[in-house]
Coordinates of C-alpha atoms in Angstrom, one line a residue:
M1 CA 116.3 80.6 67.8
K2 CA 118.8 83.4 68.4
N3 CA 117.1 85.7 65.8
T4 CA 113.7 85.1 67.2
K5 CA 114.7 85.8 70.8
Q6 CA 116.6 88.9 69.8
K7 CA 113.5 90.2 67.9
N8 CA 111.3 89.4 70.8
L9 CA 113.5 91.3 73.3
I10 CA 113.7 94.3 71.0
E11 CA 110.0 94.4 70.7
N12 CA 109.7 93.9 74.4
S13 CA 112.0 96.8 75.2
F14 CA 110.2 99.0 72.6
N15 CA 106.7 98.1 74.0
K16 CA 107.6 99.0 77.6
N17 CA 107.1 102.7 76.6
S18 CA 104.9 102.6 73.5
T19 CA 102.2 100.6 71.6
S20 CA 101.9 99.5 68.1
E21 CA 101.5 102.4 65.6
S22 CA 97.9 101.6 64.6
G23 CA 96.9 101.0 68.2
Q24 CA 98.6 104.2 69.3
D25 CA 96.5 106.2 66.8
Y26 CA 93.3 104.9 68.2
L27 CA 94.4 105.3 71.8
Q28 CA 95.5 108.8 71.4
R29 CA 92.0 109.5 70.2
G30 CA 90.6 107.8 73.2
F31 CA 92.9 109.7 75.5
K32 CA 91.5 112.9 74.2
C33 CA 88.0 111.9 75.1
K34 CA 85.6 114.9 74.7
N35 CA 83.0 113.5 77.1
P36 CA 84.5 111.6 80.0
M37 CA 81.6 109.6 81.5
Y38 CA 82.8 106.4 83.0
T39 CA 83.6 105.6 86.6
S40 CA 84.0 101.9 86.5
L41 CA 85.0 99.0 84.2
D42 CA 84.9 95.2 84.4
I43 CA 86.7 93.1 81.8
N44 CA 86.7 89.3 81.6
C45 CA 90.1 89.0 80.0
G46 CA 90.1 86.3 77.3
G47 CA 86.5 85.3 78.3
Y48 CA 82.8 85.9 77.4
P49 CA 80.3 88.3 79.1
W50 CA 79.6 87.3 82.7
S51 CA 77.7 89.2 85.3
T52 CA 79.0 92.8 85.1
Y53 CA 82.1 91.7 83.2
E54 CA 82.5 92.6 79.5
K55 CA 83.8 90.1 77.1
D56 CA 87.3 90.2 75.7
T57 CA 87.6 87.4 73.1
N58 CA 89.3 89.0 70.2
P59 CA 92.1 86.7 69.2
L60 CA 94.7 89.5 68.6
G61 CA 98.3 88.6 67.7
P62 CA 101.7 90.2 67.2
S63 CA 101.5 94.1 67.3
S64 CA 97.6 94.1 67.5
Y65 CA 94.9 96.0 69.3
F66 CA 91.2 95.9 69.9
S67 CA 88.8 98.5 71.2
S68 CA 85.4 97.8 72.7
S69 CA 82.2 98.8 70.9
N70 CA 81.3 101.6 73.2
G71 CA 84.9 103.0 73.3
N72 CA 85.4 102.7 77.1
W73 CA 88.4 100.3 76.9
A74 CA 91.0 98.9 74.6
V75 CA 93.7 96.2 74.6
S76 CA 97.0 95.8 72.8
T77 CA 99.5 93.1 72.4
T78 CA 103.1 93.0 71.1
G79 CA 105.7 90.3 70.6
L80 CA 106.2 86.8 69.1
F81 CA 106.2 83.6 71.0
M82 CA 109.6 81.9 70.7
D83 CA 109.7 78.8 68.5
A84 CA 106.0 78.1 68.9
E85 CA 103.8 77.0 66.0
D86 CA 100.6 77.5 67.9
H87 CA 100.6 81.0 69.3
K88 CA 98.0 81.4 72.0
W89 CA 96.9 84.9 73.0
I90 CA 93.9 83.4 74.8
V91 CA 94.4 80.3 76.9
T92 CA 91.8 78.0 78.5
G93 CA 92.3 75.9 81.5
N94 CA 90.7 72.7 82.7
S95 CA 87.7 73.8 84.7
S96 CA 87.7 70.6 86.7
E97 CA 90.9 71.5 88.3
F98 CA 89.4 74.5 90.1
A99 CA 88.2 74.1 93.7
K100 CA 84.4 74.2 94.0
G101 CA 83.0 77.7 94.3
I102 CA 85.5 79.4 92.0
Y103 CA 83.8 80.8 89.0
T104 CA 85.4 79.3 86.0
E105 CA 83.5 81.8 83.7
V106 CA 86.1 84.3 85.0
Y107 CA 89.1 82.3 85.8
G108 CA 88.8 79.4 83.3
T109 CA 90.1 81.6 80.5
A110 CA 92.8 84.3 80.4
R111 CA 94.5 86.7 78.0
C112 CA 98.2 86.0 77.5
A113 CA 100.9 87.8 75.5
P114 CA 104.5 86.9 74.6
S115 CA 106.1 90.1 75.7
S116 CA 103.7 93.0 76.3
L117 CA 100.0 93.2 77.1
R118 CA 98.3 96.6 77.8
Y119 CA 94.7 97.4 78.8
Y120 CA 93.4 101.0 78.6
A121 CA 90.3 102.3 80.4
L122 CA 89.2 105.2 78.4
C123 CA 86.9 108.2 78.9
L124 CA 87.1 108.0 82.7
E125 CA 86.2 110.9 84.9
N126 CA 89.3 112.1 86.6
G127 CA 89.8 111.1 90.2
E128 CA 91.0 108.3 92.4
Y129 CA 90.2 104.7 91.5
N130 CA 90.6 101.2 92.8
V131 CA 92.1 98.7 90.5
Q132 CA 91.6 95.0 91.0
L133 CA 93.7 92.5 88.9
H134 CA 92.5 88.9 89.1
F135 CA 94.9 86.0 88.3
A136 CA 94.9 82.2 88.1
E137 CA 97.6 80.0 86.6
I138 CA 95.8 77.7 84.2
V139 CA 98.7 76.6 82.0
I140 CA 101.4 75.5 84.4
S141 CA 100.1 72.6 86.4
N142 CA 100.4 71.5 90.1
G143 CA 102.3 68.5 91.3
M144 CA 105.7 67.0 90.2
T145 CA 104.8 66.5 86.6
F146 CA 106.8 67.7 83.5
A147 CA 103.9 70.3 82.9
S148 CA 104.5 71.7 86.3
L149 CA 108.1 72.7 85.8
G150 CA 107.5 76.0 84.0
R151 CA 107.7 79.4 85.7
R152 CA 105.7 82.4 84.6
I153 CA 107.3 85.7 85.7
F154 CA 106.4 89.2 84.6
D155 CA 106.1 92.8 85.8
V156 CA 102.9 94.9 86.1
Y157 CA 102.9 98.7 85.5
I158 CA 100.0 101.0 86.3
Q159 CA 100.0 104.5 84.9
G160 CA 103.7 103.8 84.0
I161 CA 104.7 103.0 87.5
R162 CA 105.8 99.4 88.3
R163 CA 103.5 98.0 90.9
L164 CA 104.6 94.3 90.7
K165 CA 108.0 93.1 90.0
D166 CA 108.9 89.5 89.1
F167 CA 105.3 88.5 89.7
N168 CA 104.6 84.8 89.7
I169 CA 100.9 83.8 89.7
K170 CA 101.4 80.3 90.9
D171 CA 103.6 81.3 93.8
A172 CA 101.4 84.2 94.8
A173 CA 98.2 82.1 94.8
G174 CA 99.8 79.0 96.4
G175 CA 99.4 76.8 93.4
S176 CA 97.8 76.5 90.0
Y177 CA 94.1 76.8 89.5
K178 CA 93.9 79.0 92.6
V179 CA 92.8 82.6 92.5
V180 CA 95.0 85.6 93.6
I181 CA 93.7 89.2 93.5
K182 CA 95.9 92.2 93.6
N183 CA 94.5 95.6 94.6
F184 CA 95.9 99.1 93.8
T185 CA 94.8 102.7 94.3
V186 CA 95.5 104.8 91.2
N187 CA 95.0 108.6 90.4
V188 CA 93.5 109.4 87.0
T189 CA 94.3 112.9 85.8
E190 CA 94.0 112.7 81.9
N191 CA 90.8 110.6 81.6
Y192 CA 92.5 107.3 80.9
L193 CA 94.1 104.5 82.9
E194 CA 96.8 102.2 81.5
I195 CA 97.6 98.7 82.9
H196 CA 100.7 97.2 81.4
F197 CA 101.7 93.5 81.8
F198 CA 105.3 93.2 80.8
W199 CA 107.6 90.1 80.3
A200 CA 111.1 91.2 81.2
G201 CA 112.8 88.0 79.9
K202 CA 112.6 86.0 83.2
G203 CA 111.1 82.6 83.8
T204 CA 110.5 79.8 81.3
N205 CA 110.1 80.7 77.6
D206 CA 110.2 77.2 76.1
I207 CA 108.9 73.7 76.9
P208 CA 106.6 73.0 78.8
V209 CA 105.0 76.5 78.3
K210 CA 106.0 76.9 74.7
G211 CA 103.7 79.5 73.1
T212 CA 102.0 80.6 76.4
Y213 CA 104.8 81.8 78.6
G214 CA 104.2 85.6 78.8
P215 CA 102.1 87.8 81.1
L216 CA 98.6 86.4 81.8
V217 CA 95.6 88.0 83.5
S218 CA 92.0 86.6 84.1
A219 CA 90.0 89.7 84.9
I220 CA 90.2 93.4 85.5
R221 CA 87.9 95.5 87.7
I222 CA 88.2 99.3 88.0
T223 CA 86.0 101.3 90.3
T224 CA 85.9 104.8 91.6
N225 CA 86.4 105.4 95.3
S226 CA 84.1 108.4 95.2
K227 CA 86.7 111.0 95.1
I228 CA 86.2 112.1 91.5
N229 CA 87.7 115.6 91.1
G230 CA 86.4 116.5 87.7
T231 CA 89.7 118.1 86.5
N232 CA 88.7 118.0 82.8
K233 CA 85.4 119.5 83.5
S234 CA 86.6 123.1 83.8
N235 CA 85.8 123.6 80.2
K236 CA 82.2 122.4 80.6
S237 CA 81.0 124.8 83.3
M238 CA 77.7 125.4 81.5
I239 CA 76.9 121.7 81.3
I240 CA 77.9 121.2 85.0
G241 CA 75.6 124.1 86.0
I242 CA 72.7 122.6 84.1
V243 CA 73.3 119.1 85.5
F244 CA 73.8 120.3 89.1
G245 CA 70.9 122.6 88.8
A246 CA 68.7 119.7 87.7
V247 CA 69.8 117.6 90.6
I248 CA 69.1 120.4 93.1
A249 CA 65.7 121.0 91.5
L250 CA 64.9 117.3 91.6
G251 CA 66.0 117.1 95.3
L252 CA 63.9 120.2 96.2
A253 CA 61.0 118.6 94.4
V254 CA 61.3 115.4 96.3
C255 CA 61.6 117.3 99.6
L256 CA 58.5 119.5 98.8
A257 CA 56.6 116.4 97.6
F258 CA 57.2 114.6 100.9
I259 CA 56.3 117.8 102.9
F260 CA 53.0 118.0 101.0
I261 CA 52.3 114.4 101.5
R262 CA 53.3 114.4 105.2
K263 CA 51.1 117.4 106.0
R264 CA 48.1 115.7 104.6
A265 CA 48.8 112.2 105.9
K266 CA 45.8 110.9 107.7
R267 CA 47.3 107.5 108.7
K268 CA 45.5 106.5 111.8
S269 CA 47.4 103.2 112.4
G270 CA 50.4 105.3 113.8
S271 CA 51.5 102.8 116.4
Y272 CA 54.9 104.5 116.3
E273 CA 53.7 108.2 116.4
T274 CA 54.2 110.2 119.5
K275 CA 53.4 113.8 120.5
N276 CA 56.2 116.2 120.9
D277 CA 56.2 119.4 123.0
K278 CA 54.4 121.4 120.4
G279 CA 51.6 119.0 120.0
L280 CA 52.6 117.9 116.6
T281 CA 53.0 114.2 115.7
D282 CA 56.3 112.8 114.7
M283 CA 54.8 112.1 111.3
D284 CA 54.6 115.9 110.8
T285 CA 58.3 116.7 111.7
I286 CA 59.5 115.5 108.4
S287 CA 57.7 118.5 106.9
N288 CA 60.6 120.7 108.1
T289 CA 62.8 122.4 105.6
F290 CA 65.7 124.2 107.4
S291 CA 67.5 127.3 106.2
L292 CA 71.2 127.1 105.8
E293 CA 71.6 129.9 108.3
V294 CA 69.8 128.0 111.0
L295 CA 71.9 124.9 110.5
K296 CA 75.1 126.9 110.4
N297 CA 74.2 128.5 113.7
A298 CA 73.2 125.1 115.1
T299 CA 76.6 123.5 114.2
G300 CA 78.9 126.5 114.8
D301 CA 79.2 126.9 111.0
F302 CA 80.1 123.2 110.8
N303 CA 82.9 123.5 113.3
P304 CA 85.2 120.5 113.1
E305 CA 84.9 120.2 116.9
N306 CA 81.3 119.3 116.3
K307 CA 81.9 116.6 113.8
I308 CA 80.7 113.3 115.0
G309 CA 81.3 111.1 112.0
E310 CA 82.2 111.0 108.3
G311 CA 81.2 108.6 105.5
G312 CA 81.7 108.1 101.8
F313 CA 79.5 111.0 100.8
G314 CA 79.4 113.4 103.7
A315 CA 80.3 114.4 107.2
V316 CA 78.0 114.5 110.2
F317 CA 77.9 117.3 112.7
K318 CA 76.2 117.7 116.1
G319 CA 74.0 120.7 116.4
I320 CA 71.5 122.5 118.7
L321 CA 68.4 124.3 117.4
P322 CA 67.2 127.6 118.9
D323 CA 64.6 125.7 120.9
G324 CA 67.3 123.5 122.5
K325 CA 66.6 120.4 120.4
M326 CA 69.7 118.3 119.6
I327 CA 70.2 117.3 116.0
A328 CA 72.7 115.6 113.7
V329 CA 73.3 117.3 110.4
K330 CA 74.8 115.3 107.5
Q331 CA 76.5 117.7 105.0
M332 CA 76.9 116.0 101.6
F333 CA 80.2 116.5 99.8
P334 CA 79.5 119.1 97.1
K335 CA 81.6 117.4 94.4
S336 CA 80.1 113.9 94.8
R337 CA 77.4 113.1 92.2
Q338 CA 77.0 109.8 94.0
G339 CA 76.3 111.8 97.2
N340 CA 73.6 113.7 95.4
R341 CA 71.9 110.4 94.5
E342 CA 72.3 109.2 98.2
F343 CA 70.7 112.5 99.3
L344 CA 67.6 111.9 97.2
N345 CA 67.5 108.3 98.0
E346 CA 67.6 109.0 101.7
V347 CA 64.9 111.6 101.6
G348 CA 62.6 109.4 99.5
T349 CA 63.2 106.2 101.5
I350 CA 63.4 107.1 105.2
S351 CA 60.6 109.6 104.9
A352 CA 58.2 106.8 104.0
V353 CA 58.9 104.6 107.0
R354 CA 58.5 104.9 110.8
H355 CA 59.7 102.6 113.5
P356 CA 61.4 102.8 116.9
N357 CA 64.5 101.1 115.5
L358 CA 64.9 103.3 112.5
V359 CA 66.7 106.7 112.8
E360 CA 64.3 109.6 112.3
L361 CA 64.8 112.2 109.6
Y362 CA 63.6 115.6 110.7
G363 CA 64.0 117.4 107.4
C364 CA 66.5 118.7 104.8
C365 CA 68.0 121.9 103.4
I366 CA 68.9 122.8 99.9
E367 CA 70.6 126.1 99.4
G368 CA 73.2 126.9 96.7
K369 CA 75.5 123.9 96.5
Q370 CA 74.6 122.7 100.0
L371 CA 72.7 119.5 100.4
L372 CA 71.9 118.8 104.1
L373 CA 70.0 116.2 106.0
V374 CA 68.8 116.7 109.5
Y375 CA 68.3 113.7 111.8
E376 CA 67.5 113.0 115.4
Y377 CA 70.6 113.1 117.5
M378 CA 71.9 109.8 118.9
E379 CA 73.7 110.4 122.1
N380 CA 75.8 107.3 122.1
N381 CA 76.9 107.4 118.4
S382 CA 77.3 104.2 116.6
L383 CA 77.5 100.6 117.7
A384 CA 80.9 100.3 116.0
R385 CA 82.4 103.0 118.2
S386 CA 81.0 101.4 121.3
L387 CA 82.4 98.0 120.4
F388 CA 85.6 98.8 118.5
G389 CA 86.4 102.5 119.1
P390 CA 89.0 104.0 121.5
E391 CA 88.7 103.1 125.1
E392 CA 87.4 106.6 126.0
F393 CA 84.4 106.0 123.7
G394 CA 83.7 102.4 124.8
L395 CA 80.5 101.8 126.7
K396 CA 81.5 98.4 128.0
L397 CA 78.1 96.9 127.0
D398 CA 77.0 94.1 129.2
W399 CA 75.1 91.1 127.8
P400 CA 71.5 92.3 128.3
Q401 CA 72.4 95.5 126.5
R402 CA 74.0 93.6 123.6
Y403 CA 71.1 91.2 123.4
N404 CA 68.6 94.1 123.2
I405 CA 70.7 95.7 120.5
C406 CA 70.6 92.6 118.3
L407 CA 66.9 92.2 118.9
G408 CA 66.1 95.9 118.2
V409 CA 68.1 95.8 114.9
A410 CA 66.2 92.6 113.9
R411 CA 62.9 94.2 114.6
G412 CA 63.8 97.2 112.5
L413 CA 64.9 95.0 109.5
A414 CA 61.7 92.9 109.9
Y415 CA 59.7 96.1 109.6
L416 CA 61.5 97.2 106.5
H417 CA 61.3 93.8 104.7
E418 CA 57.8 92.6 105.7
E419 CA 55.8 95.1 107.7
S420 CA 56.2 98.4 105.9
K421 CA 54.0 99.4 103.0
L422 CA 57.2 99.6 101.0
R423 CA 59.5 96.6 100.8
I424 CA 62.9 98.2 101.5
I425 CA 66.3 96.5 101.4
H426 CA 68.9 98.6 103.2
R427 CA 72.0 97.2 101.4
D428 CA 74.6 98.4 104.0
I429 CA 73.8 96.8 107.4
K430 CA 76.9 97.1 109.5
A431 CA 77.9 98.2 113.0
T432 CA 78.7 101.8 111.9
N433 CA 75.1 102.2 110.5
I434 CA 73.5 101.2 113.8
L435 CA 73.2 104.1 116.1
L436 CA 72.5 104.1 119.9
D437 CA 70.3 106.6 121.7
Q438 CA 70.8 107.7 125.3
H439 CA 69.0 104.5 126.5
L440 CA 71.2 102.3 124.2
N441 CA 68.2 101.6 121.9
P442 CA 69.5 100.7 118.5
K443 CA 68.3 102.5 115.4
I444 CA 69.3 101.7 111.8
S445 CA 70.6 104.7 109.9
D446 CA 72.0 105.7 106.5
F447 CA 69.5 104.8 103.8
G448 CA 71.4 106.3 101.0
L449 CA 72.0 102.9 99.4
A450 CA 68.5 101.5 100.1
K451 CA 66.5 99.9 97.4
L452 CA 62.7 99.5 97.0
F453 CA 61.9 96.0 96.1
D454 CA 58.9 94.5 94.2
K455 CA 57.4 91.7 96.3
E456 CA 56.7 89.7 93.1
K457 CA 60.4 89.6 92.1
T458 CA 62.8 86.9 93.3
H459 CA 65.7 89.3 93.1
V460 CA 67.0 92.4 91.3
S461 CA 70.2 92.7 89.6
T462 CA 72.0 95.9 90.5
R463 CA 75.4 97.5 90.7
V464 CA 77.1 96.3 93.9
A465 CA 77.4 99.0 96.6
G466 CA 78.1 98.4 100.3
T467 CA 80.9 97.4 102.6
I468 CA 83.2 94.5 102.1
G469 CA 82.9 92.0 105.0
Y470 CA 79.1 92.6 105.3
M471 CA 78.0 91.9 101.7
A472 CA 76.4 88.6 101.0
P473 CA 78.4 86.5 98.5
E474 CA 75.7 86.3 95.8
Y475 CA 75.3 90.1 95.9
A476 CA 79.0 90.9 96.0
L477 CA 79.8 88.6 93.1
K478 CA 76.7 88.6 90.9
G479 CA 74.8 91.8 92.0
Q480 CA 71.8 89.7 92.7
L481 CA 69.9 91.5 95.5
T482 CA 67.2 90.3 97.8
E483 CA 66.3 91.1 101.4
K484 CA 68.5 88.2 102.3
A485 CA 71.5 90.4 101.7
D486 CA 70.4 92.4 104.7
V487 CA 70.0 89.2 106.7
Y488 CA 73.6 88.2 105.9
G489 CA 74.9 91.7 107.1
F490 CA 72.9 91.3 110.2
G491 CA 74.4 87.9 110.9
V492 CA 78.0 89.5 110.7
V493 CA 76.9 92.2 113.1
V494 CA 75.4 89.7 115.5
L495 CA 78.8 87.8 115.7
E496 CA 80.6 91.2 116.2
V497 CA 78.3 92.0 119.1
V498 CA 78.9 88.6 120.7
S499 CA 82.7 88.6 120.2
G500 CA 83.4 92.3 120.6
R501 CA 85.7 92.3 117.5
T502 CA 85.3 93.4 113.9
H503 CA 84.7 91.0 111.0
T504 CA 88.4 91.2 110.1
E505 CA 91.4 91.5 112.4
K506 CA 94.7 91.5 110.5
T507 CA 96.7 91.5 113.7
L508 CA 95.5 88.0 114.5
E509 CA 96.7 84.8 112.9
G510 CA 95.2 81.9 111.0
E511 CA 91.5 81.4 111.0
M512 CA 91.1 84.1 113.7
V513 CA 91.7 86.8 111.1
Y514 CA 88.2 86.5 109.7
L515 CA 85.4 86.5 112.3
L516 CA 83.0 84.2 110.2
E517 CA 85.8 81.7 109.6
W518 CA 86.8 81.7 113.3
A519 CA 83.2 81.3 114.4
W520 CA 82.8 78.3 112.1
H521 CA 86.0 76.8 113.3
L522 CA 84.8 77.0 116.9
Y523 CA 81.4 75.5 115.9
E524 CA 83.2 72.6 114.3
K525 CA 85.3 72.1 117.4
K526 CA 82.3 72.4 119.7
R527 CA 83.9 75.4 121.4
L528 CA 81.4 78.2 120.5
L529 CA 81.6 79.8 124.0
D530 CA 85.2 80.8 123.1
L531 CA 83.7 83.3 120.7
I532 CA 82.3 85.3 123.6
D533 CA 84.0 88.7 124.3
V534 CA 86.4 88.4 127.2
N535 CA 84.8 91.6 128.7
L536 CA 81.6 89.6 129.2
K537 CA 83.1 86.5 130.8
S538 CA 83.4 88.3 134.2
S539 CA 79.7 89.3 134.2
N540 CA 76.5 87.2 134.5
Y541 CA 74.8 86.1 131.3
S542 CA 72.6 83.3 130.2
M543 CA 74.8 80.7 128.4
E544 CA 71.7 79.4 126.6
E545 CA 70.8 82.9 125.4
V546 CA 74.3 83.6 124.2
L547 CA 74.5 80.3 122.2
R548 CA 71.1 81.0 120.7
V549 CA 72.3 84.4 119.5
I550 CA 75.5 82.9 118.1
N551 CA 73.5 80.2 116.2
V552 CA 71.3 83.0 114.7
G553 CA 74.5 84.7 113.4
L554 CA 75.6 81.5 111.7
L555 CA 72.2 80.8 110.2
C556 CA 72.0 84.3 108.8
T557 CA 75.4 84.0 107.0
H558 CA 74.5 80.8 105.1
G559 CA 76.0 80.7 101.7
T560 CA 72.6 80.0 100.0
P561 CA 70.3 83.1 100.4
T562 CA 67.1 81.0 100.3
L563 CA 68.4 79.0 103.3
R564 CA 68.9 82.2 105.5
P565 CA 65.9 82.9 107.8
S566 CA 63.6 85.9 107.2
M567 CA 64.0 88.7 109.7
S568 CA 60.6 88.0 111.3
T569 CA 61.9 84.4 111.8
V570 CA 65.1 85.9 113.3
V571 CA 63.1 88.0 115.8
G572 CA 61.3 84.8 116.8
M573 CA 64.6 82.9 117.2
L574 CA 66.1 85.7 119.3
E575 CA 63.1 85.7 121.6
G576 CA 63.3 82.0 122.0
K577 CA 60.0 81.3 120.3
I578 CA 61.6 79.5 117.3
E579 CA 64.4 77.1 117.6
A580 CA 67.8 78.4 116.3
H581 CA 69.6 75.2 115.4
V582 CA 72.5 75.0 113.0
S583 CA 72.3 71.8 111.0
Y584 CA 74.9 72.2 108.3
S585 CA 78.7 72.6 107.9
R586 CA 80.6 75.7 107.3
P587 CA 79.7 77.6 104.1
P588 CA 82.0 76.8 101.2
Y589 CA 83.0 80.4 100.6
L590 CA 84.8 80.3 103.9
G591 CA 87.1 77.4 102.8
K592 CA 87.5 73.8 103.7
Q593 CA 85.8 72.6 106.8
Q594 CA 88.1 71.4 109.6
V595 CA 86.3 68.3 110.7
D596 CA 83.9 65.7 109.1
M597 CA 80.4 66.5 110.1
D598 CA 77.6 63.9 110.3
K599 CA 76.4 63.6 106.7
E600 CA 72.8 63.3 108.0
D601 CA 73.0 66.8 109.4
L602 CA 74.3 68.5 106.2
S603 CA 71.9 70.7 104.2
S604 CA 72.4 71.5 100.6
H605 CA 74.2 74.7 100.0
T606 CA 75.7 76.9 97.2
E607 CA 79.4 77.4 97.0
I608 CA 80.4 81.0 96.2
L609 CA 83.7 82.8 96.0
S610 CA 83.4 86.6 96.3
L611 CA 85.3 88.7 93.8
E612 CA 84.9 91.7 96.2
G613 CA 82.6 94.5 95.4
P614 CA 83.8 98.0 94.1
S615 CA 82.8 100.1 97.0
N616 CA 83.7 100.3 100.6
I617 CA 81.3 102.8 101.9
S618 CA 81.3 103.9 105.5
S619 CA 79.1 106.5 107.1
S620 CA 78.0 107.5 110.6
I621 CA 75.3 109.9 111.9

């Protein structure tokens, strides 16, 4: 026993600053990646492929390593389990112990190590990344049994810096077979990222966790936060020039193509076309390509004082054209390749649709490294600023104004989903992407993440992009996208409009922190009117209309996408033409319901736990 423990602690101390010799040889080659290309990574530690997560099922052992087939990640282990005949570097839990809605494909298995476990993300583009570590204790049980007496304690280092000390999964999660997710921001400067789980000799190392006592992790997710700086690309200027030139050329081709199409458009159905002062139809205004000089003059050379918003891929400036017309100019960040894709997507999507509740794109500018989009100017900025911004920006919206905003957004989405020649899913419906004109008419903006969708398909599987809090569970977790993802986001916005608060308020306590959870709590307690913004309670409003709108918000956030109403149905509900009646209990992804509902009123539903998507994208025009 003494010799084994001494050997383990020696290896433990050594492994804190190094890996096995054979593993180090491989990893050094990986660190010197000649072509960094990756900006994300999902690993199902100890498990098989699932959704976007790659499998990690190699058994490994003492002083072992494994590298993925495409060379984008590797894992190494070091150490010997003390006095254990059956060494387990991969452990499997009892799936039935998990609460419903937790994905056992991810959390039912985990990789374990006796002393040191390292994961490496290789060939990453340099920049800032978000690291999510997913844990669930599946060895040490709950309750007052012998198997529950063990304690698993370890440290976590990222890029050599200790980020968690004496971490105990069971304590952090509030019990065994419960999920806890830890988030970190990490800067990558040498094209690799190291995550080191390290047993420092604390906790139980014998019965009842004999052979499985070391660090344990269920899944790892690494995503860029869109601040890639391209440090290692200085030696590849020629390649960059070619790639960037191709992107610019493609963007120009898209712009010119739409100019050509618009000038020759002979659509006579134009129920949304109006004449401007020059006698041109709005359909023709997209034909504009602006010079950089004109837009610089309009915005005061992009003077910070004219900045009216900033998102993940660009800043937005107020401007005035020589003819006195107000515009909003979005200047894409020059180093963001994802911003280039958003630019092309925006031009290609919003140019193809026209509706009073969609923001209008006047044109674009492509000169040098500048990518600029020119929109109609919205005098009252975003709905988010009106509802949640500083008091000096607050509009103190009354109930009729809030109701009309909800109805206008619903009509805009119904057009995108069902009435337009193209079926378009916005993917980022939130209060910051709903703009208000001088008359407080709402217009949906920011189509950089929009997707065209084939009417014959039930859903598309795509990389998750959007904003946490507004993303539907099935999309955030599985990447399964339908127009019902927009319906979900709309439901969250509706509840924000009624309550006058954001979807998450960390300053509050208990169920009030999360708006959806609070709304369902009030629904179960038959106190839905307590959800109404206190700023409205002193004004006159129709109680029936407010309750109808709240019910629409609850219906739109159902856990099962097929049971959410279509947006045309939502319009009918808001107008009072279709009954908006909630006939089921709180969605399982919000936790256990507080009261027993009438079983006859319950509708079948899917239970989903979100793993959180990689991106938290915010933009404003």
